């Protein structure tokens, strides 16, 4: 009887844990999605801080993630260039259901935390919580095994390039976004169980115009 009660308690603990291992295979990016020309996309790119409550569907999320840092060649290289092809950027998606990590090589999302934690991305700016999703870009210096200041500078440049990909994709797809450095870095690192060298650097709240 005691063993049954103990097993039940352990199962309850597991089910109530914020950590989750759910993996979602995203649909292939829609290469024929209607969008603006390159020059018109640059003209339309701007920072917007208002969002409707309309959800981002899975196909659109797939296209956004692929534009941000998806695999675009058979050799595994990405839409976003990185120094020495380190591919050190970890892209997390925060939404009302949880936090998921994007894998560009398999084009999948793996939920790492359950629950709505968009308040941590907002970092005290309530308008940012209104976006249905937020992308958080983490500089993973552990992946290179180098933790010096020059490495941090170069990986931060890589994140800046990825951020611009996100901004341009949003402009082309008719979405609002704004690149931000404001967020609760310490709590995000704790929530995602990141090391001291896996550093949240930038975020993009994303949604349809209000």
C-alpha positions as MATLAB code, in Angstrom:
seq = 'XXXXXXXXXXXXXXXXXXXXXXXXXXXXXXXXXXXXXXXXXXXXXXXXXXXXXXXXXXXXXXXXXXXXXXXXXXXXXXXXXXXXXXXXXXXXXXXXXXXXXXXXXXXXXXXXXXXXXXXXXXXXXXXXXXXXXXXXXXXXXXXXXXXXXXXXXXXXXXXXXXXXXXXXXXXXXXXXXXXXXXXXXXXXXXXXXXXXXXXXXXXXXXXXXX';
ca = [
       0.000    0.000    0.000;
       2.813    2.375    0.902;
       4.490    1.650   -2.431;
       1.267    2.478   -4.292;
       0.888    5.762   -2.403;
       4.539    6.629   -3.043;
       4.192    5.878   -6.750;
       1.062    8.004   -6.915;
       2.798   10.889   -5.175;
       5.734   10.674   -7.562;
       3.387   10.674  -10.564;
       1.569   13.726   -9.210;
       4.896   15.479   -8.755;
       5.936   14.702  -12.322;
       2.643   15.884  -13.767;
       2.744   19.113  -11.783;
       6.359   19.832  -12.726;
       6.857   22.863  -14.975;
       9.266   20.883  -17.172;
       7.948   19.037  -20.233;
       9.415   16.986  -23.055;
       6.727   17.456  -25.736;
       8.211   17.813  -29.238;
       6.267   19.272  -32.162;
       7.249   18.640  -35.766;
       6.534   21.901  -37.543;
       5.056   21.998  -41.039;
       7.568   22.732  -43.788;
       8.085   26.466  -44.333;
       5.765   27.828  -46.997;
       8.130   29.065  -49.695;
       5.168   30.381  -51.706;
       3.674   32.453  -48.895;
       2.403   35.766  -50.313;
       4.696   38.504  -49.034;
       6.295   41.798  -49.960;
       9.255   42.353  -52.247;
      12.669   42.757  -50.604;
      12.665   46.533  -51.070;
       9.083   46.920  -49.851;
       9.919   44.737  -46.838;
      12.728   47.118  -45.884;
      10.352   50.047  -46.330;
       7.730   48.462  -44.088;
      10.127   47.392  -41.319;
       9.413   49.318  -38.145;
       9.102   48.760  -34.413;
       5.529   48.316  -33.193;
       4.463   47.863  -29.564;
       0.772   47.011  -29.935;
      -0.626   43.553  -30.668;
      -4.020   41.973  -31.201;
      -5.050   38.837  -29.321;
      -5.249   36.859  -32.588;
      -3.171   33.691  -32.338;
      -0.223   32.851  -34.574;
      -1.077   29.588  -36.330;
       1.431   26.765  -36.628;
       2.229   27.367  -40.311;
       3.022   31.023  -39.693;
       5.102   30.114  -36.643;
       6.995   27.608  -38.792;
       7.720   30.273  -41.406;
       8.876   32.771  -38.775;
      11.233   30.297  -37.123;
      12.683   29.195  -40.445;
      13.259   32.830  -41.437;
      14.900   33.499  -38.070;
      17.427   30.661  -38.226;
      16.115   27.734  -40.246;
      18.211   25.249  -42.209;
      18.331   26.454  -45.826;
      21.030   24.154  -47.267;
      21.669   20.431  -47.304;
      24.964   20.944  -45.461;
      23.070   22.116  -42.362;
      23.872   25.823  -42.607;
      21.214   28.336  -41.650;
      19.396   31.426  -42.864;
      21.279   33.333  -40.159;
      25.079   33.458  -40.526;
      27.125   32.872  -37.375;
      30.818   33.305  -36.637;
      32.748   30.170  -37.724;
      29.333   28.561  -38.310;
      29.040   28.015  -34.551;
      25.219   28.078  -34.703;
      25.328   29.044  -31.047;
      21.997   30.881  -30.867;
      19.257   29.162  -28.854;
      15.825   30.409  -29.940;
      13.023   29.967  -27.403;
       9.324   30.584  -28.077;
       7.275   31.876  -25.124;
       3.489   31.573  -25.440;
       0.457   31.013  -23.212;
       1.083   27.246  -23.031;
       4.770   27.239  -22.195;
       8.297   27.754  -23.453;
       9.728   25.750  -26.357;
      13.190   25.480  -27.883;
      13.569   25.546  -31.671;
      15.837   23.005  -33.393;
      16.678   24.325  -36.874;
      18.190   21.028  -38.052;
      14.976   19.057  -37.494;
      12.594   22.042  -37.730;
      10.956   21.063  -34.451;
       9.885   22.760  -31.242;
      10.511   20.995  -27.931;
       8.573   22.275  -24.950;
      10.958   22.730  -22.043;
       8.649   24.494  -19.571;
       4.878   24.502  -19.161;
       2.826   27.562  -18.256;
       2.637   31.184  -19.340;
       5.912   32.973  -18.569;
       5.621   35.886  -20.987;
       5.751   38.250  -18.016;
       9.451   37.411  -17.679;
      10.037   38.490  -21.272;
       8.010   41.660  -20.715;
      10.328   42.591  -17.865;
       7.883   45.059  -16.330;
       6.612   46.493  -19.623;
       3.004   45.264  -19.618;
       2.357   45.963  -23.299;
       4.885   43.253  -24.228;
       2.743   40.594  -22.498;
      -0.071   41.231  -24.985;
       1.858   39.615  -27.851;
       0.691   36.004  -28.366;
       4.285   34.836  -28.778;
       7.730   36.139  -27.942;
      11.037   34.906  -29.333;
      13.940   34.945  -26.867;
      17.466   34.648  -28.268;
      20.078   33.108  -25.989;
      23.806   33.412  -26.550;
      25.126   29.873  -25.864;
      28.836   30.361  -25.242;
      29.042   26.865  -23.752;
      28.577   25.469  -27.256;
      31.970   26.858  -28.324;
      33.760   26.147  -25.069;
      34.995   29.753  -25.126;
      33.938   32.320  -22.557;
      36.165   35.315  -23.280;
      34.919   38.812  -24.013;
      35.722   38.665  -27.743;
      33.641   35.492  -28.127;
      30.755   37.151  -26.327;
      31.001   40.149  -28.660;
      30.895   37.984  -31.784;
      27.984   35.866  -30.569;
      26.093   39.061  -29.729;
      26.648   40.220  -33.318;
      25.193   36.902  -34.497;
      22.101   37.470  -32.353;
      21.721   40.945  -33.849;
      21.661   39.417  -37.341;
      19.052   36.871  -36.248;
      16.955   39.650  -34.724;
      16.968   41.502  -38.029;
      15.814   38.346  -39.820;
      12.873   38.204  -37.399;
      12.025   41.880  -37.917;
      12.124   41.587  -41.706;
      10.036   38.412  -41.703;
       7.419   40.119  -39.538;
       7.331   43.104  -41.918;
       6.917   40.797  -44.921;
       4.173   38.744  -43.226;
       2.165   41.709  -41.924;
       3.039   41.222  -38.256;
       4.063   43.641  -35.528;
       7.275   43.229  -33.554;
       9.991   45.189  -31.803;
      13.527   44.038  -30.901;
      14.119   44.384  -27.151;
      16.907   43.893  -24.656;
      14.581   44.407  -21.670;
      13.562   41.172  -19.892;
      14.083   39.442  -16.562;
      17.346   37.755  -17.520;
      18.045   36.142  -14.168;
      14.588   34.561  -13.860;
      14.633   33.392  -17.485;
      18.008   31.724  -16.917;
      16.619   30.059  -13.805;
      13.383   28.992  -15.506;
      15.188   27.453  -18.484;
      17.987   26.001  -16.334;
      20.643   27.830  -18.327;
      24.276   28.065  -17.298;
      25.983   31.371  -16.549;
      27.363   31.302  -20.111;
      23.973   30.768  -21.749;
      22.810   34.354  -21.739;
      19.433   35.787  -22.881;
      20.369   38.788  -25.018;
      17.403   39.875  -27.157;
      13.699   39.209  -27.512;
      10.949   39.926  -30.029;
       7.265   40.034  -29.006;
       5.286   39.103  -32.143;
       1.646   39.453  -33.086;
      -0.865   40.758  -35.578;
      -1.555   44.514  -35.593;
      -4.254   45.623  -33.189;
];
